[in-house]
XYZ file of C-alpha atoms in Angstrom:
410
model
C -26.030 39.831 -66.279
C -28.128 37.279 -63.750
C -25.970 37.409 -60.523
C -24.516 33.622 -59.649
C -25.458 32.766 -56.403
C -24.054 30.187 -54.213
C -26.329 27.188 -52.400
C -26.499 28.738 -48.733
C -27.384 32.202 -50.288
C -29.953 31.007 -52.423
C -31.610 28.884 -49.982
C -31.738 31.269 -47.552
C -33.353 34.047 -50.247
C -35.808 31.279 -51.677
C -36.917 30.918 -48.315
C -37.228 34.908 -47.550
C -39.122 35.944 -50.753
C -42.226 37.863 -49.580
C -44.947 35.552 -51.271
C -43.878 32.864 -49.248
C -43.116 34.009 -45.471
C -43.336 36.697 -43.659
C -40.008 38.859 -43.166
C -37.667 37.648 -40.373
C -37.012 40.536 -38.534
C -33.592 38.884 -37.635
C -32.934 38.806 -41.309
C -32.080 41.353 -43.732
C -34.735 42.962 -45.898
C -34.584 42.097 -49.562
C -32.486 44.091 -51.707
C -32.985 46.125 -54.714
C -30.704 45.192 -57.819
C -28.565 47.776 -56.801
C -27.861 46.354 -53.403
C -27.554 42.228 -54.141
C -24.114 42.377 -53.308
C -24.233 43.989 -49.696
C -26.984 41.839 -49.383
C -25.713 38.312 -50.008
C -22.594 39.614 -47.637
C -24.599 40.145 -44.462
C -26.459 36.635 -45.133
C -22.964 35.163 -45.237
C -21.940 36.839 -42.016
C -25.028 35.908 -40.191
C -25.249 32.492 -41.463
C -21.239 31.993 -40.210
C -22.610 33.675 -36.617
C -25.673 30.849 -36.631
C -23.025 28.040 -37.108
C -20.601 29.023 -34.527
C -23.642 28.633 -32.080
C -24.938 26.003 -33.394
C -21.287 23.836 -32.968
C -20.914 25.552 -29.428
C -24.416 24.209 -28.393
C -23.442 20.535 -30.022
C -20.375 20.843 -28.137
C -22.149 21.709 -24.778
C -24.653 18.973 -25.092
C -22.083 16.615 -26.198
C -20.426 17.445 -22.860
C -23.566 16.973 -20.878
C -24.062 13.701 -22.220
C -20.914 12.671 -20.203
C -21.962 14.681 -16.810
C -19.354 17.194 -17.885
C -19.993 20.837 -17.629
C -17.708 24.124 -16.453
C -18.194 22.789 -12.842
C -16.772 20.217 -10.747
C -19.186 17.649 -9.615
C -19.197 19.476 -6.218
C -20.460 22.640 -8.071
C -17.141 24.627 -7.425
C -15.504 26.212 -10.335
C -12.813 24.261 -12.148
C -10.286 24.459 -14.852
C -11.163 21.760 -17.745
C -9.654 22.494 -20.877
C -12.115 22.725 -24.000
C -11.786 19.374 -25.757
C -12.086 19.435 -29.730
C -15.399 18.393 -31.787
C -12.986 15.783 -33.235
C -12.039 14.844 -29.790
C -15.682 15.030 -28.708
C -16.394 12.839 -31.535
C -14.071 10.013 -30.666
C -15.619 10.191 -27.495
C -18.762 8.707 -29.006
C -16.990 6.179 -31.320
C -17.273 8.996 -34.443
C -14.358 10.096 -36.283
C -14.122 12.114 -39.152
C -15.485 9.377 -41.634
C -18.848 9.419 -39.527
C -20.649 6.672 -37.182
C -18.893 3.806 -39.133
C -15.778 3.419 -37.241
C -15.007 -0.001 -36.155
C -12.605 0.525 -33.452
C -13.940 2.844 -30.579
C -11.462 4.799 -28.463
C -13.238 5.280 -24.769
C -12.528 7.698 -22.600
C -9.702 7.533 -20.314
C -11.012 7.181 -16.501
C -9.072 8.873 -14.000
C -7.737 6.107 -11.642
C -9.324 6.103 -8.379
C -7.621 4.494 -5.164
C -9.173 1.877 -2.958
C -8.596 -0.183 -0.089
C -7.099 -3.437 -0.656
C -6.198 -6.650 1.415
C -2.372 -6.367 1.957
C -0.081 -8.411 -0.782
C 2.871 -8.679 1.467
C 2.760 -8.965 5.672
C 5.992 -8.746 7.980
C 4.896 -11.328 10.725
C 7.422 -11.493 13.054
C 9.553 -11.189 15.288
C 8.890 -9.282 18.111
C 11.978 -7.040 19.351
C 13.783 -7.953 16.028
C 13.522 -4.522 14.110
C 10.363 -4.757 12.486
C 9.322 -1.457 13.038
C 12.673 -0.289 11.463
C 12.118 -2.256 8.003
C 8.760 -0.781 7.541
C 9.644 2.946 8.257
C 12.563 2.068 5.764
C 9.566 0.736 3.007
C 7.526 3.459 3.643
C 10.192 5.936 1.471
C 9.119 3.892 -1.552
C 6.827 5.304 -3.848
C 5.173 1.893 -4.358
C 4.338 0.868 -0.992
C 1.900 1.842 1.357
C 1.307 0.386 4.702
C -0.995 0.662 7.900
C -0.334 2.532 10.492
C -0.545 0.603 14.135
C -0.426 -3.129 14.213
C -3.585 -4.958 13.519
C -3.526 -7.976 15.122
C -5.535 -9.371 12.709
C -5.179 -12.671 12.339
C -4.230 -13.653 16.227
C -6.333 -11.185 18.207
C -9.225 -9.942 15.774
C -9.899 -12.235 13.310
C -14.022 -12.211 14.226
C -14.282 -8.943 12.832
C -13.804 -10.205 9.543
C -12.331 -9.266 6.314
C -14.302 -6.336 5.944
C -13.314 -4.340 8.824
C -8.968 -5.664 8.261
C -9.509 -3.923 4.660
C -10.999 -0.633 6.498
C -7.336 -0.381 8.001
C -5.594 -0.419 4.997
C -4.300 3.101 2.906
C -6.307 3.611 -0.131
C -3.856 2.385 -3.039
C -3.791 2.257 -6.590
C -3.554 0.110 -9.100
C 0.156 -1.222 -9.093
C 0.962 -0.169 -5.610
C 1.731 -2.545 -2.675
C -0.117 -2.962 0.310
C 1.358 -3.803 3.642
C 0.939 -4.500 7.051
C 3.102 -5.686 10.033
C 2.267 -7.900 13.131
C 5.204 -9.358 14.523
C 3.135 -12.043 16.840
C 1.799 -13.455 13.744
C 5.020 -15.590 13.557
C 4.021 -16.941 16.951
C 0.470 -17.346 16.605
C -0.151 -20.800 15.816
C -3.677 -20.122 14.102
C -1.794 -17.795 11.965
C 0.026 -19.718 8.945
C -3.666 -21.234 7.841
C -5.815 -17.887 8.307
C -3.113 -15.954 5.958
C -3.199 -18.539 3.637
C -6.703 -18.680 3.037
C -7.203 -15.396 2.699
C -3.662 -15.328 -0.118
C -6.413 -18.215 -1.381
C -9.456 -15.969 -1.839
C -7.892 -13.501 -3.147
C -6.553 -15.420 -6.071
C -9.360 -16.947 -6.692
C -11.408 -13.618 -6.634
C -9.000 -12.272 -8.828
C -8.932 -15.616 -11.472
C -12.985 -15.472 -11.306
C -12.901 -11.933 -12.102
C -10.997 -12.011 -15.351
C -11.572 -15.931 -16.488
C -15.710 -15.940 -15.634
C -15.392 -18.388 -13.113
C -14.567 -18.888 -9.064
C -11.346 -20.906 -9.709
C -10.414 -24.125 -7.559
C -7.373 -24.030 -6.297
C -7.825 -26.969 -3.145
C -7.602 -25.929 0.218
C -4.059 -24.443 -0.225
C -2.098 -26.435 1.930
C 1.202 -27.775 1.899
C 4.355 -26.336 -0.405
C 1.952 -25.106 -3.403
C -0.531 -23.243 -0.686
C -0.324 -19.225 0.094
C -1.404 -17.500 -3.179
C 0.863 -14.864 -3.975
C 1.030 -13.720 -0.887
C 4.851 -12.685 0.469
C 5.963 -12.992 3.832
C 8.722 -11.144 5.446
C 10.579 -12.430 8.795
C 13.070 -10.099 11.004
C 15.148 -12.712 12.743
C 17.618 -11.597 15.326
C 19.768 -13.142 17.518
C 17.040 -14.953 20.352
C 19.574 -13.970 23.274
C 20.064 -10.615 21.922
C 16.048 -10.204 21.180
C 15.157 -12.222 24.430
C 16.888 -9.687 26.276
C 15.519 -6.678 24.442
C 12.482 -8.068 24.992
C 12.747 -8.150 28.856
C 14.030 -4.220 28.696
C 10.593 -3.301 26.734
C 8.698 -5.184 29.808
C 11.044 -3.644 32.806
C 10.231 0.196 30.789
C 6.316 -0.706 30.617
C 6.159 -0.884 34.308
C 8.338 2.042 35.077
C 5.882 4.018 33.008
C 3.032 2.652 34.790
C 4.514 3.664 38.040
C 4.972 7.199 37.109
C 1.035 7.135 36.064
C -1.075 8.565 38.991
C -2.763 5.365 40.355
C -6.184 4.781 39.357
C -8.601 2.673 41.295
C -8.339 -0.627 38.889
C -4.104 -0.198 39.577
C -4.236 0.846 42.803
C -2.509 -1.796 45.453
C -1.868 -3.970 42.125
C 1.696 -2.562 41.086
C 4.111 -5.535 41.171
C 7.705 -5.942 41.172
C 9.079 -7.678 37.594
C 11.155 -10.606 38.702
C 14.842 -10.598 37.600
C 16.144 -11.902 33.716
C 17.367 -14.891 35.949
C 14.282 -16.176 37.436
C 12.053 -15.622 34.864
C 14.395 -17.531 31.958
C 15.327 -20.483 34.122
C 13.256 -23.217 36.019
C 13.872 -23.922 39.270
C 16.053 -27.080 38.626
C 18.043 -24.785 36.311
C 17.098 -25.270 32.870
C 16.136 -22.705 30.805
C 11.815 -22.141 30.694
C 10.842 -22.111 27.077
C 7.228 -21.197 28.387
C 8.556 -18.001 29.089
C 7.403 -15.642 25.903
C 11.016 -13.856 25.346
C 12.656 -17.287 25.208
C 9.746 -19.134 23.356
C 9.762 -16.449 20.518
C 13.832 -17.284 20.097
C 12.472 -20.583 19.044
C 12.193 -20.088 15.419
C 12.701 -23.368 13.419
C 9.547 -24.737 15.855
C 7.358 -21.529 14.167
C 8.928 -21.753 10.971
C 7.447 -25.601 10.363
C 4.133 -24.576 11.087
C 4.626 -21.736 8.045
C 5.893 -23.893 5.792
C 2.944 -26.311 6.039
C 0.856 -23.709 4.606
C 3.578 -21.672 2.455
C 6.699 -22.491 0.018
C 9.700 -21.151 1.710
C 10.235 -19.045 -1.636
C 7.276 -16.632 -0.279
C 9.386 -15.911 2.696
C 12.253 -13.663 2.981
C 14.505 -14.112 6.539
C 15.833 -10.819 6.858
C 18.735 -10.077 9.411
C 17.651 -7.963 12.162
C 22.022 -6.775 13.079
C 22.515 -6.208 9.054
C 19.158 -3.734 9.384
C 22.166 -1.726 11.946
C 24.877 -2.406 10.216
C 24.131 -2.386 6.777
C 20.640 -1.396 6.251
C 20.686 -0.398 2.095
C 21.910 -4.032 1.546
C 18.824 -5.632 3.250
C 16.598 -3.102 2.057
C 17.945 -4.408 -1.727
C 17.036 -7.879 -1.054
C 13.775 -6.936 1.005
C 12.546 -5.008 -2.389
C 13.724 -7.481 -5.084
C 11.287 -10.264 -2.806
C 8.593 -7.626 -3.206
C 8.978 -7.033 -6.671
C 9.930 -3.565 -6.313
C 12.238 -1.262 -8.341
C 15.341 -0.582 -6.159
C 14.369 2.951 -4.787
C 15.550 2.824 -1.335
C 19.494 2.989 -0.895
C 22.840 3.712 1.018
C 21.541 8.044 1.054
C 18.233 7.167 2.937
C 20.161 6.129 5.784
C 22.071 8.502 8.273
C 23.821 6.336 11.507
C 22.964 7.678 14.707
C 25.863 7.472 17.655
C 23.818 7.928 20.200
C 20.666 5.572 19.761
C 23.365 3.096 17.839
C 21.204 2.357 14.739
C 20.388 4.159 11.257
C 17.954 7.216 11.216
C 16.185 7.403 7.788
C 16.897 10.381 5.206
C 13.927 11.436 4.046
C 14.457 12.914 0.233
C 14.095 16.456 0.831
C 14.506 16.140 4.352
C 17.021 18.574 5.943
C 17.438 16.268 9.233
C 17.049 12.844 9.160
C 13.965 10.937 10.938
C 15.001 8.652 14.101
C 12.669 6.184 15.226
C 10.479 6.706 18.398
C 12.429 6.811 22.363
C 11.440 3.315 22.833
C 13.634 2.181 19.621
C 17.016 1.486 20.754
C 16.589 1.622 24.825
C 19.330 0.320 26.665
C 19.259 -3.027 28.244
C 19.872 -4.132 31.594
C 23.012 -5.619 32.729
C 22.717 -9.625 32.304
C 25.513 -12.295 33.896
C 27.923 -13.249 31.429
C 27.436 -16.818 32.961
C 23.584 -16.472 32.137
C 23.910 -15.425 28.686
C 26.100 -18.457 27.698
C 23.649 -20.750 29.181
C 20.947 -19.630 27.241
C 23.121 -19.877 24.099
C 23.885 -23.388 24.909
C 19.998 -23.847 24.689
C 19.361 -22.105 21.482
C 22.148 -23.531 19.571
C 20.626 -26.649 18.262
C 17.625 -24.721 17.507
C 19.414 -22.116 15.475
C 21.231 -25.045 13.491
C 18.186 -26.533 12.719
C 16.713 -23.064 11.523
C 19.758 -22.443 9.414
C 19.347 -25.400 7.641
C 15.829 -25.021 7.167
C 16.013 -21.370 5.628
C 19.539 -22.268 3.697
C 21.337 -19.383 5.516
C 23.576 -18.919 8.574
C 22.822 -16.000 10.779
C 26.252 -16.493 12.549
C 24.371 -16.000 16.211
C 26.462 -18.614 17.189
């Protein structure tokens, strides 16, 4: 009986006959008639080994095409799950049906964090509670904020946007980049500069997605400001002015405790009294003193409304950041388009400092702001306080009208 031999074995037999080629040392010698069954089994086994080696080689080649290997980019050993042959074909646009697929499944690239210009800025006000607000927002997983105050739009504008960007923390797509510099609110040039930044970022985004640089005019008026969101923490201007003065006294005391240098020797000056700074010789309030001028919120806001619509600004109560911080943070999170993550559980009142401390998730002890926050105020005569309240009352009323909210400072 003539044995029946299938395709792969028949090919090997045909190519291995002594009359056509020299015997391969890796191939078993041709059998006699009695040993044909054993020879076929040996050939099948060796063919399976060759197929497995070829598949492994092809798989390694596909990995190399993608820049992959058994080692990471830096040459360190890393764990990498082995891809199936079908998965590797899909990366190249193939499928089990061959190369004729119309739809190509691209390999997902791992997202890389990069430094972005801020989409939200806390622009004021000094001694209003801006540090407390920013530290609370840092608890949110979708918020990343610059460390120190950049002072880009008031003191460092000439350094350029790339310098400003370098101060921002790396963020992933979908995370919010923020910074805070309270002096922006009272800086005359800041509204136009921030509006220009927001407009340029908006037009750049549209150009990247629409194939053009966009337009947008000059960004002025109620329609300007791009997508930038501005947060202003405001506080009773009288209390704020006293807190500002307390900071000045504290800084002087710190300087006096430092050993004198060649530059400071003989230059020590005593800080005038609060009354001497707040009032002119004729007894009227002096709006030229910075501690008084910052509290003229309506005047400063009028400049911002030339470049930003009111809807792009949120005014946070500095008083409520102390008495009801979770409620104010809920407003801020909504305004910034954030998930409502920060709540009551994140605040623990510190009776010694007189304001809430932050309770981080998994933390054993609340985190309180430094000793420069919550410092005691100097005693100011009630008559002086009343004169300041009378001065601020019409300015406060105008501010309430402009923002549509009565903060109750009067």
